[in-house]
XYZ file of C-alpha atoms in Angstrom:
604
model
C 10.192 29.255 -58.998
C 14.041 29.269 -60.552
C 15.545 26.586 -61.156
C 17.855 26.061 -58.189
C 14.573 26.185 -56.407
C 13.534 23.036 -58.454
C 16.392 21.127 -58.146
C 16.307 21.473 -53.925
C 12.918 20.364 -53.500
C 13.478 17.484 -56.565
C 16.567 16.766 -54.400
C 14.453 16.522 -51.368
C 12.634 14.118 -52.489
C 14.393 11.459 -54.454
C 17.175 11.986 -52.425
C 16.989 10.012 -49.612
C 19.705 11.769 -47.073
C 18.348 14.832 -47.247
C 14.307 13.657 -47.668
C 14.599 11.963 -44.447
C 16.948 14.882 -42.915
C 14.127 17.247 -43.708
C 11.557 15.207 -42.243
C 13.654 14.502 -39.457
C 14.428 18.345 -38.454
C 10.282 18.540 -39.463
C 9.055 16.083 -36.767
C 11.482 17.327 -34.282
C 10.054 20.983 -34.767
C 6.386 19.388 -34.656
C 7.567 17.366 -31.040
C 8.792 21.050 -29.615
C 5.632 22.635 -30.829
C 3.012 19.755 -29.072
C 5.670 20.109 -26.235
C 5.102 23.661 -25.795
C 1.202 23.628 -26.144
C 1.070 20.248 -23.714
C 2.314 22.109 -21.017
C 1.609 25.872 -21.681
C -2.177 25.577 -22.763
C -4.886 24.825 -19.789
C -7.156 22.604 -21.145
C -9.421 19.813 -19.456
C -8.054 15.881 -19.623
C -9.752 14.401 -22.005
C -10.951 17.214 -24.047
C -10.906 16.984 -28.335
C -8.108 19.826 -28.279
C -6.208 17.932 -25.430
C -6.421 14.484 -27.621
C -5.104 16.066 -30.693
C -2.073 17.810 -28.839
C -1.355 14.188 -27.179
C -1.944 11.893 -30.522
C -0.443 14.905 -32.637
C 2.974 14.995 -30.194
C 3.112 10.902 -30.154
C 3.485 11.062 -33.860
C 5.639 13.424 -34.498
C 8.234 11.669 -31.965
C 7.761 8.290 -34.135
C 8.156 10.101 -36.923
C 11.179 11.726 -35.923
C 13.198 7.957 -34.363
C 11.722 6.466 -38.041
C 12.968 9.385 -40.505
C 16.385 9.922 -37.922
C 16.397 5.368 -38.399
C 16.354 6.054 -42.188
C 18.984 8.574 -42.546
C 21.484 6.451 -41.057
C 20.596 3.985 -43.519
C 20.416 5.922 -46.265
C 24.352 5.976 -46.405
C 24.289 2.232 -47.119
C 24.205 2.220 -51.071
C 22.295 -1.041 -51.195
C 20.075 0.521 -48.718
C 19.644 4.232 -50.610
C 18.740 2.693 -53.789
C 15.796 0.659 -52.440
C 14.998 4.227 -50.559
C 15.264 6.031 -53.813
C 12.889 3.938 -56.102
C 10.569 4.092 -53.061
C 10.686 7.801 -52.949
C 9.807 8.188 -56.950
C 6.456 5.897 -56.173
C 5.306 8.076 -53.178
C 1.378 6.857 -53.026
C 2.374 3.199 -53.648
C 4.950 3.756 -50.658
C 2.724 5.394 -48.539
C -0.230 2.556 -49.039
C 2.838 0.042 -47.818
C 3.194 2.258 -45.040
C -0.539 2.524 -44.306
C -1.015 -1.266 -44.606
C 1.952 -2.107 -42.203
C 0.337 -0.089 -39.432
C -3.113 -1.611 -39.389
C -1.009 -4.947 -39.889
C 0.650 -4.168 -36.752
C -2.100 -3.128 -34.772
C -4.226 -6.446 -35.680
C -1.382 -8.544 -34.743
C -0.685 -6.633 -31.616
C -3.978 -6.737 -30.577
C -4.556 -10.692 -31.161
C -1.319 -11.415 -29.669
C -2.065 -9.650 -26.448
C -5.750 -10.306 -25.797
C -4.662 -14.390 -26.704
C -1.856 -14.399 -24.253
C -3.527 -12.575 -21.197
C -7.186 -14.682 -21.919
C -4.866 -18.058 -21.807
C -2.611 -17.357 -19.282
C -6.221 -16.358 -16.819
C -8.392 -19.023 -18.387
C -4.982 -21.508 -17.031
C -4.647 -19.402 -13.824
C -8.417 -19.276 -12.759
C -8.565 -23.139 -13.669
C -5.791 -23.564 -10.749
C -7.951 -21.383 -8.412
C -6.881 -17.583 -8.765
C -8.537 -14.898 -8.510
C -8.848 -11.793 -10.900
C -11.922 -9.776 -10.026
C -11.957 -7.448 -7.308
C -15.446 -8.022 -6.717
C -14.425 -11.855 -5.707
C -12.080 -10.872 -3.426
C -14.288 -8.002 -1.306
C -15.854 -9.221 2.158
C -19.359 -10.586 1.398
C -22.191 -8.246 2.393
C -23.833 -8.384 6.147
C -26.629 -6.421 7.665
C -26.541 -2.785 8.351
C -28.245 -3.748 11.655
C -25.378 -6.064 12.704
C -22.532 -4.063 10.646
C -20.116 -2.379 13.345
C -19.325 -0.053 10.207
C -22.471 0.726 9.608
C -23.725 2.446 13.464
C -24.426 5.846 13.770
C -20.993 7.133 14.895
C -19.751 6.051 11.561
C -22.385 7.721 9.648
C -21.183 11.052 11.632
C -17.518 10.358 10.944
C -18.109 9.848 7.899
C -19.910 11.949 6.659
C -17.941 15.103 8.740
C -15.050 14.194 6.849
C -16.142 13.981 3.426
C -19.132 15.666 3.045
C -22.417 14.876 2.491
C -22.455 14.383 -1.418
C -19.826 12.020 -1.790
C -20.894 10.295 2.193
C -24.107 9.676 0.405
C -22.529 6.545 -1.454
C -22.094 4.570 1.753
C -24.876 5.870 4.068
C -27.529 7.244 1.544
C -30.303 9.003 3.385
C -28.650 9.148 6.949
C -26.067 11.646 5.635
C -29.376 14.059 6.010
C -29.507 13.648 9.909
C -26.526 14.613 10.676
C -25.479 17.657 12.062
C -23.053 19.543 9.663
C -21.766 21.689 12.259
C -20.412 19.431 15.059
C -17.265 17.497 15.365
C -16.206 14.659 13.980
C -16.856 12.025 16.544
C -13.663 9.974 16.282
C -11.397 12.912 15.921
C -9.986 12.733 19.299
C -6.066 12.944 19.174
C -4.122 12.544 22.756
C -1.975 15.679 22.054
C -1.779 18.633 20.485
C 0.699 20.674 18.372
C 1.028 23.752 20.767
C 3.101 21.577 22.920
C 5.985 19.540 22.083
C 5.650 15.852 24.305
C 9.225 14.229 24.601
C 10.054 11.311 26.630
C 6.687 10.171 26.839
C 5.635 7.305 24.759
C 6.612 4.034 25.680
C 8.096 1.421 22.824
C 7.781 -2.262 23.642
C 10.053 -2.934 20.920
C 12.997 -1.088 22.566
C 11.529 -2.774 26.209
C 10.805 1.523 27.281
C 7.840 1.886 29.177
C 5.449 4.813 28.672
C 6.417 7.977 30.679
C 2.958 8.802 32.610
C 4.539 11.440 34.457
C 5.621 13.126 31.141
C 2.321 12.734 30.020
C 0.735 14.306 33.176
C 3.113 17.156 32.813
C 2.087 17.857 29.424
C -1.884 18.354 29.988
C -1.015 20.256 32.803
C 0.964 22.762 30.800
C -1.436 22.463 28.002
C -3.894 23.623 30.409
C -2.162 27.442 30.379
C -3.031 27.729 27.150
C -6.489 25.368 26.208
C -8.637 23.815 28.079
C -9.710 20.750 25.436
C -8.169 18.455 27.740
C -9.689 18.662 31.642
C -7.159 18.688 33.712
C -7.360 18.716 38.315
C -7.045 21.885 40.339
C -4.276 19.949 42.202
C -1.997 17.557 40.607
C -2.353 13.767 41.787
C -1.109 10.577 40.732
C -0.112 10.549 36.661
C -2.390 8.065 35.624
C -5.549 9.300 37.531
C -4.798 12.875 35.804
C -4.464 11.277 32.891
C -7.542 9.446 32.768
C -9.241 12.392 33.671
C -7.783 14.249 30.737
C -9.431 11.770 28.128
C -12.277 11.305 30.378
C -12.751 14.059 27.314
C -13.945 11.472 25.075
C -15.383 8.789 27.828
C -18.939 9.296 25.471
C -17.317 8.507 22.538
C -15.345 5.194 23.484
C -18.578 4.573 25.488
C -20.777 4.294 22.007
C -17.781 2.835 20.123
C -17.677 0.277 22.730
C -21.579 -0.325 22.079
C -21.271 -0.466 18.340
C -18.369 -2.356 18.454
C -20.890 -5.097 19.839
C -22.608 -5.793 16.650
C -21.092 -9.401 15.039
C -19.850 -7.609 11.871
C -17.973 -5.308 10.410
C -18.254 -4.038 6.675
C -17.106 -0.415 5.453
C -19.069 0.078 2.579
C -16.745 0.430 -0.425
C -17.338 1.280 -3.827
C -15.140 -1.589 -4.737
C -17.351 -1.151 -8.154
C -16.125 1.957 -9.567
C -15.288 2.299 -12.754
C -12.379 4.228 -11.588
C -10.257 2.758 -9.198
C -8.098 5.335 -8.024
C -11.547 7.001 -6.879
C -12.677 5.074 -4.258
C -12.421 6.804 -0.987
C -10.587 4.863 2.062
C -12.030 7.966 4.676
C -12.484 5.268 7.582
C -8.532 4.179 8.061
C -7.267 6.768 9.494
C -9.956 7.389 12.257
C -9.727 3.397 12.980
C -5.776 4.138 13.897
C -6.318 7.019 15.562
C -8.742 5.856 18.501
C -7.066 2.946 18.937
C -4.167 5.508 19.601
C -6.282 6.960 22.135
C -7.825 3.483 23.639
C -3.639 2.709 23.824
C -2.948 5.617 26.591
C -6.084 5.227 28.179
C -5.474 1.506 28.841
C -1.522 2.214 29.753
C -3.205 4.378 32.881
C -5.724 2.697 34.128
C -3.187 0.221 34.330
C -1.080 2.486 35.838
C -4.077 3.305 38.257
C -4.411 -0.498 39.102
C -7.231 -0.942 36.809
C -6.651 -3.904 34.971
C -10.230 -4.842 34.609
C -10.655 -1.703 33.053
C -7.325 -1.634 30.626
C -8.548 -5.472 29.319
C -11.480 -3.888 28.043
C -9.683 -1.233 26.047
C -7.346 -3.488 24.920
C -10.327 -5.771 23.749
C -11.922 -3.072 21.798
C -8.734 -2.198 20.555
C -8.593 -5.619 18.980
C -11.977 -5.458 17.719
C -11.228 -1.892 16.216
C -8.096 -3.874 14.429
C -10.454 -6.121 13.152
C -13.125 -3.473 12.079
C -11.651 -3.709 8.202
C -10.652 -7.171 8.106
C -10.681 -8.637 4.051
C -10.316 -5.679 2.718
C -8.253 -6.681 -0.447
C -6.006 -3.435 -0.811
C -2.474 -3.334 0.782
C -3.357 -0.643 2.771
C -5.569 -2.091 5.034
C -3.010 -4.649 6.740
C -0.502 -1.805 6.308
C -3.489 0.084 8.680
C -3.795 -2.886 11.173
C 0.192 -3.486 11.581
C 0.614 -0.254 12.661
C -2.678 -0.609 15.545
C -0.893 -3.799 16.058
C 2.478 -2.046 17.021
C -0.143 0.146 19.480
C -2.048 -2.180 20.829
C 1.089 -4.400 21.927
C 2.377 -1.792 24.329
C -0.587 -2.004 26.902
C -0.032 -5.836 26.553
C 3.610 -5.606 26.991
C 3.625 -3.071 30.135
C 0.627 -5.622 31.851
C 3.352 -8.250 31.433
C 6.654 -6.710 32.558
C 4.644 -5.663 36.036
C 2.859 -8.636 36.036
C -0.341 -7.526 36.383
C -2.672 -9.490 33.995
C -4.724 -11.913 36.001
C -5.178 -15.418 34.663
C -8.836 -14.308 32.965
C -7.048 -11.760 31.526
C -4.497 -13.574 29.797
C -6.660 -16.378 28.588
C -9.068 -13.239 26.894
C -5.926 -12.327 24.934
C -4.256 -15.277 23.990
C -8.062 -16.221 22.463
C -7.876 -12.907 20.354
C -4.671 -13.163 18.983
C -5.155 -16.492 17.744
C -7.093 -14.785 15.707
C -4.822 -12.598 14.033
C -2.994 -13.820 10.432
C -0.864 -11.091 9.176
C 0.633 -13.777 6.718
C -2.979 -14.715 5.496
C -4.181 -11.477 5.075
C -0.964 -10.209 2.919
C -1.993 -12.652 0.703
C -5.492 -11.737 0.040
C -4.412 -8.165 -0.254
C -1.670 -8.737 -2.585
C -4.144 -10.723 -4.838
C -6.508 -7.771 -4.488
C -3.926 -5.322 -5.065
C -3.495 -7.722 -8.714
C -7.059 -7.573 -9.518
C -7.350 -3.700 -8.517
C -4.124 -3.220 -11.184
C -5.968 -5.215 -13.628
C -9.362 -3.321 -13.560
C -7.146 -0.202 -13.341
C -5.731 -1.384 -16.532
C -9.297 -1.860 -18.499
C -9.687 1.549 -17.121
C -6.872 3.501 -18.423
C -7.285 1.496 -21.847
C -10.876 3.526 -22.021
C -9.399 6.762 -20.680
C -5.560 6.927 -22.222
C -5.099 10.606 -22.030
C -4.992 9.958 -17.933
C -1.940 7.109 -18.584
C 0.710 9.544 -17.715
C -0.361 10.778 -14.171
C -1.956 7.133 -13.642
C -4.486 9.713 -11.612
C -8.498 10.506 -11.822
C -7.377 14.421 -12.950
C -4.023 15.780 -13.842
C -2.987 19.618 -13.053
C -2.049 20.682 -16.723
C -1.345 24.174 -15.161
C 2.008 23.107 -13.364
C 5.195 22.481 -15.053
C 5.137 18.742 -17.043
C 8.354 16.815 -17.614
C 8.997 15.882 -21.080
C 8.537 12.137 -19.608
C 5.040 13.082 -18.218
C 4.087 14.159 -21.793
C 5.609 11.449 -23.548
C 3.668 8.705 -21.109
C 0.499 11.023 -22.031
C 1.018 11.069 -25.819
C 1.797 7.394 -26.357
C -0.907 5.961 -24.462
C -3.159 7.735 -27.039
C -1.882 5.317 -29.900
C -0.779 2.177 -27.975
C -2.444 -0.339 -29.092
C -5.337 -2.744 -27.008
C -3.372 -5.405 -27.202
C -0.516 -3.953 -25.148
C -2.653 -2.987 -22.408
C -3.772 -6.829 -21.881
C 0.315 -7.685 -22.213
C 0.395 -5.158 -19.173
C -1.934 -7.057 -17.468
C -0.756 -10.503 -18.183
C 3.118 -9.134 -16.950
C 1.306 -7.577 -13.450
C -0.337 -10.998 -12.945
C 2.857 -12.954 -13.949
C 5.237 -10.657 -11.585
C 2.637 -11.121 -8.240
C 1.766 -14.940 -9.123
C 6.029 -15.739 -9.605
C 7.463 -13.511 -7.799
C 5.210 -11.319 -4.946
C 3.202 -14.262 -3.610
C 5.468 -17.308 -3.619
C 7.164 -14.836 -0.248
C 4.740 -15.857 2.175
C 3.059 -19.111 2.832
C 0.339 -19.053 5.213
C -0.169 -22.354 5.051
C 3.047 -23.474 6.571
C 3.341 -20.235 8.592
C 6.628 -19.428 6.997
C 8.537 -16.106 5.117
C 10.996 -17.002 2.174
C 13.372 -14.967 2.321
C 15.495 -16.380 -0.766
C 12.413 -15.903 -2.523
C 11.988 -12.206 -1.594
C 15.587 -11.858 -2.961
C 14.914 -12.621 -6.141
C 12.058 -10.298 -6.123
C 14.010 -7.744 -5.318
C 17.291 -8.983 -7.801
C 14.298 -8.616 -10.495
C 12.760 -5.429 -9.584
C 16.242 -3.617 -9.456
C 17.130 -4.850 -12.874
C 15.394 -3.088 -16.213
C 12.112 -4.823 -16.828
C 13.066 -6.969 -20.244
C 9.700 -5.365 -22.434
C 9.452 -1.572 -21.592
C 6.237 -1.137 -23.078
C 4.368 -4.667 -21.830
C 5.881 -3.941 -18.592
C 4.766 -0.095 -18.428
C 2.247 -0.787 -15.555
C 4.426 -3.096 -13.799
C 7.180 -0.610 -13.299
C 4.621 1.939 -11.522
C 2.399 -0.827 -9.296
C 5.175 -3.295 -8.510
C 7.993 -1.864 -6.736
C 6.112 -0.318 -3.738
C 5.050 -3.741 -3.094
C 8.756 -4.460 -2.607
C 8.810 -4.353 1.010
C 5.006 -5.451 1.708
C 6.135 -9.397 2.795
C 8.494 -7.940 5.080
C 6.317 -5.380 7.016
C 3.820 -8.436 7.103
C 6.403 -11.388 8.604
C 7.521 -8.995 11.377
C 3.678 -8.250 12.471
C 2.901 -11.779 12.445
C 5.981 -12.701 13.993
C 5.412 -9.897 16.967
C 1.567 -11.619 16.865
C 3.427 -15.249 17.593
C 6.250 -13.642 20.201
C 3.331 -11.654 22.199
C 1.211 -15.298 22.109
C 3.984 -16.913 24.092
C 5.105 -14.251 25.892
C 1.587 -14.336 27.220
C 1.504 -18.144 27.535
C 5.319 -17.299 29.747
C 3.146 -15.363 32.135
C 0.608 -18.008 32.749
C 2.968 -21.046 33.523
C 4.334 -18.171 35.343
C 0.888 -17.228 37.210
C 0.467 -21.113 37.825
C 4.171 -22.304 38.758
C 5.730 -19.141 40.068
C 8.640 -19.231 37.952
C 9.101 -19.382 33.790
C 9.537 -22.577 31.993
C 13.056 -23.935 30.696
C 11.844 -24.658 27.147
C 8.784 -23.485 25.504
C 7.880 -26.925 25.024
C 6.161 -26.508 28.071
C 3.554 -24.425 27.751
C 1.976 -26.659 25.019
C -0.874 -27.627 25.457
C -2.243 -26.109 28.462
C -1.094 -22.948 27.556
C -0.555 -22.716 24.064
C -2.354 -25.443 21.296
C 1.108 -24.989 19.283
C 3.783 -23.100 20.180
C 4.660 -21.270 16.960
C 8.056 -21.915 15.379
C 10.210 -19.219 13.432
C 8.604 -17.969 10.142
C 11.970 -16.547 9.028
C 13.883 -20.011 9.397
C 10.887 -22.623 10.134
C 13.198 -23.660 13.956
C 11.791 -22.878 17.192
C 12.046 -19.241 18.264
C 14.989 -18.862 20.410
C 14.265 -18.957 24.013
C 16.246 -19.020 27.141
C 16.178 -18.334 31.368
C 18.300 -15.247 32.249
C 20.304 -15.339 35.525
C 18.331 -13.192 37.097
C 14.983 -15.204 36.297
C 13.688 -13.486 33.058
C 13.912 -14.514 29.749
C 15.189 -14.103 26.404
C 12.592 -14.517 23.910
C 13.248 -13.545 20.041
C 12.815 -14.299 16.115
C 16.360 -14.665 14.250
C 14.381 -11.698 12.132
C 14.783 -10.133 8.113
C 18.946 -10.885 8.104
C 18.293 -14.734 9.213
C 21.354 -14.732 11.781
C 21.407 -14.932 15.194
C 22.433 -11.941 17.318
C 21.914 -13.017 20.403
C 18.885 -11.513 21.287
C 20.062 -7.311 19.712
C 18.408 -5.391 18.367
C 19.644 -2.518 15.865
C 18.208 0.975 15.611
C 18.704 2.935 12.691
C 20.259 6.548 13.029
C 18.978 10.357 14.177
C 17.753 12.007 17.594
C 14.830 9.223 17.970
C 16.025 6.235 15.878
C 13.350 3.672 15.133
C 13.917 -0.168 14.648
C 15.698 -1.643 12.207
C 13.764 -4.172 11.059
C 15.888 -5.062 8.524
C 19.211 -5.535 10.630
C 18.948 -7.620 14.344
C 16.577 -9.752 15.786
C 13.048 -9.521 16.435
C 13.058 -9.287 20.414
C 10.209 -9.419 23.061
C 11.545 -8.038 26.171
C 10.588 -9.882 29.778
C 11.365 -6.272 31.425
C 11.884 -2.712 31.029
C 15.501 -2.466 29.418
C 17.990 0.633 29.287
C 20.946 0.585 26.576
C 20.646 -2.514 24.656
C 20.181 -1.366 21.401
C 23.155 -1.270 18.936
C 23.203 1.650 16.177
């Protein structure tokens, strides 16, 4: 080695520009390198090799924002001297260096673990709840459990398999049949058609289109014959009843089933895991009650009313099939079978054909329903399921960065993917429970205070400074890591569940309308009225707490509406958003029940 040889690498080191240059340009090569393997090599999650890359590409980034840090610095003279004399005592330096880290990772790890365990101890003392396993619907008997009867068991089991249907149903997996149908796969169209102009929307006041809907099994017919369909064409709600006379078994044994007192899917609320547990009975629970919602709209049609109360009943008690379930989805699930099972109701009432018996049947099921109450108990369960998601991902870090059971390392990773992968390798315990304290802090201040069941009201200053804090940067990036990926699609949760339970209070008095209206042949000038003979309580506005605005039309209907999301009255409008079939805008105009069929009064 010559001399200039010497002097670079004596340079290198006691000279702290260039050192810390050279380890810089160093640590950024090592970063490409663990780059490059992260995303070309195919190698399981959670293997040694896998680890390594992920610990080994964390490290070099550090070590590159420390040595880039120290360069800077190193043009301070001050600075640069204090650099140099600990360059020229490398092992006492790197012992410093050594004992700072495990200094940091004790501290880090007492501060977090003493925050989050006083902040629950404090919480739990006021009456929270953390565990999941609190929160779940307490256990019934399979012989009473709607959930539980044999068509579930075939459902269930026909749509995920035997293996993994063994976890709810054990040993009756074994009798069923592999190779029929799913019993509760019964849609009311198919895609080889297109159906326009045929379903009805209450919340527009449009009535369902039977004779669209005859038209459409009758062409269907030319090309399958899964729905039966008359030689001759007749009236459009006795063909269409005999088109779903298809699944008349089905509804038939759903109907018997749907008997038993109870209802309990059985959840693995207890995995270890909690992005595995399987949700397999939500859709089929929306989907007949899709079904049971045409079926009931023509028998009506056909002047069966007797009939259409019963499918709207089971329709209710399908609604109710996964009541408690603490995970957002599940109200999410019964909002939108609310939305169906309304339009039945709302066609009976515009053609005044609910009886008296009738009526009274309904208004004792929806005083049932608590959309506000049961957004509450899944937002707390949505807390506890981040927190035990948390725990998990503390025990399994290499899965941080695709917050998922398995990750497809064979597709193309973003540099941020790998980055949320590598650091959660070397964070340390204590930041996971400051993750947990800020989820519990950001649904106890901010996510809950929304709604108060209690009152029956929506807040909706409250809900804007949710979203005022959600749209600014959270203020600790790491403590607030799972907070950033949980929190925000919670954002709009409160006000999905104030306009169900507000459609839940206008349908309640829209019914009570039509009994003063059965018993005095006209409607009432205040709503005042129909308390209590008709109504215990006539509910009041959750948006602004006043009565819900009511008034006699000219021609002898009503208007009958919630002020809605913007708080402002618009006279009774509502606002659809834009494209060839606009839906609601929940968000702009009121929250309208219509007394008839309308044409042309929304506003885009």
């Amino acid at each position: 080695m010559n001399e200039n040889t010497k002097k670079l690498f004596h340079l290198a080191w006691n000279e702290p520009r260039r050192f810390f240059f050279y380890l810089m340009a160093l640590a950024i090569f090592g970063v490409a390198a663990m780059y490059a393997m992260s995303v070309l090599t195919v190698e399981p999650v959670g293997s040694s090799l896998h680890k390594a890359t992920l610990i080994s590409f964390a490290v070099f980034i550090l070590t590159a924002v420390f040595s880039a840090l120290l360069f800077v610095l190193a043009w301070i003279p001050p600075i640069s001297r204090l650099l140099t004399w600990i360059l020229q005592r490398r092992f006492f330096a790197l012992v410093c260096v050594l004992t700072l880290v495990a200094l940091f990772y004790a501290v880090e790890n007492w501060r977090g673990r003493h925050a989050w365990q006083s902040f629950r101890k404090a919480e739990e003392a006021r009456g929270e709840i953390f565990d999941l396993l609190k929160l779940v619907p307490p256990p019934v008997p399979d012989d009473q459990n709607f959930a539980m009867a044999d068509i579930w068991v075939r459902e269930i089991t026909l749509q995920i398999g035997r293996e993994r249907a063994r976890r709810w149903y054990g040993d009756r997996v074994d009798l069923v049949n592999t190779n029929a149908t799913r019993p509760l796969e019964m849609p009311v169209d198919l895609s080889v058609l297109d159906l326009t102009n045929g379903a009805g929307n209450f919340q527009k006041g449009i009535k369902t289109d039977l004779a669209a809907w005859q038209n459409y099994y009758r062409q269907l017919a030319e090309k399958t014959n899964f729905f039966p369909v008359p030689a001759t064409p007749s009236a459009p709600a006795d063909d269409i009843l005999i088109s779903l006379s298809r699944y008349d078994k089905t509804i038939e044994e759903l109907r018997r089933a749907a008997s038993l007192p109870y209802s309990r899917f059985p959840l693995i609320y207890d995995d270890p895991n909690p992005m595995s547990i399987l949700l397999p009975h939500l859709a089929p629970l929306k989907t007949v009650v899709r079904t049971l919602q045409l079926r009931a709209i023509a028998e009506l049609g056909a002047g069966k009313e007797d009939e259409a109360l019963d499918d709207v009943e089971l329709m209710l008690r399908v609604l109710n099939a996964n009541h408690g379930e603490p995970l957002a989805i599940a109200p999410l699930v019964q909002i939108s079978e609310l939305h169906l099972i309304l339009q039945p109701i709302w066609e009976g009432l515009v053609a005044h054909q609910w009886k008296e018996s009738h009526l009274a049947k309904l208004e004792a099921e929806f005083s049932k329903l608590d959309f506000l109450s049961d957004s509450t108990h899944s937002m707390r369960g949505e807390r506890a399921f981040a927190i035990t998601g948390i725990d998990y991902w503390e025990q399994h870090r290499q899965e941080m960065g695709g917050l998922m059971e398995t990750k497809d390392y064979t597709s193309a990773l973003s540099f941020e993917d790998v980055c949320n992968d590598a650091f959660g390798q070397i964070w340390p315990r204590g930041w996971f429970d400051q993750n947990k304290l800020s989820i519990a802090r950001t649904y106890g201040d901010l996510l809950l205070p929304v709604i108060e069941p209690q009152n029956h009201r929506v807040f909706l200053a409250r809900q804007r400074e949710l979203s005022r804090v959600l749209d600014t940067p959270f203020p600790h990036p790491v403590y607030d890591w799972f907070s950033r990926v949980f929190i925000p699609a919670l954002q709009g949760f409160s006000r999905k569940a104030a306009r169900a339970e507000s459609l839940v209070d206008l349908a309640r008095v829209a019914i009570a309308l039509e009994r003063y209206h059965l018993a005095h042949g006209n409607f009432p000038q205040t709503l005042d009225a129909l308390a209590p003979q008709f109504l215990a309580k006539v509910p009041h506005d959750l948006i602004t707490g006043e009565p819900l605005k009511y008034s006699i039309a000219p021609d002898g209907n009503y208007s009958l509406y919630s002020v809605g999301w913007n708080e402002r009255d618009d006279g009774g409008k509502i606002v659809l958003g834009k494209g060839k079939a606009p839906s609601i805008d929940i968000v702009q105009g009121d929250w309208v029940w219509f007394s008839a069929a309308q044409e042309g009064t929304a506003t885009h």
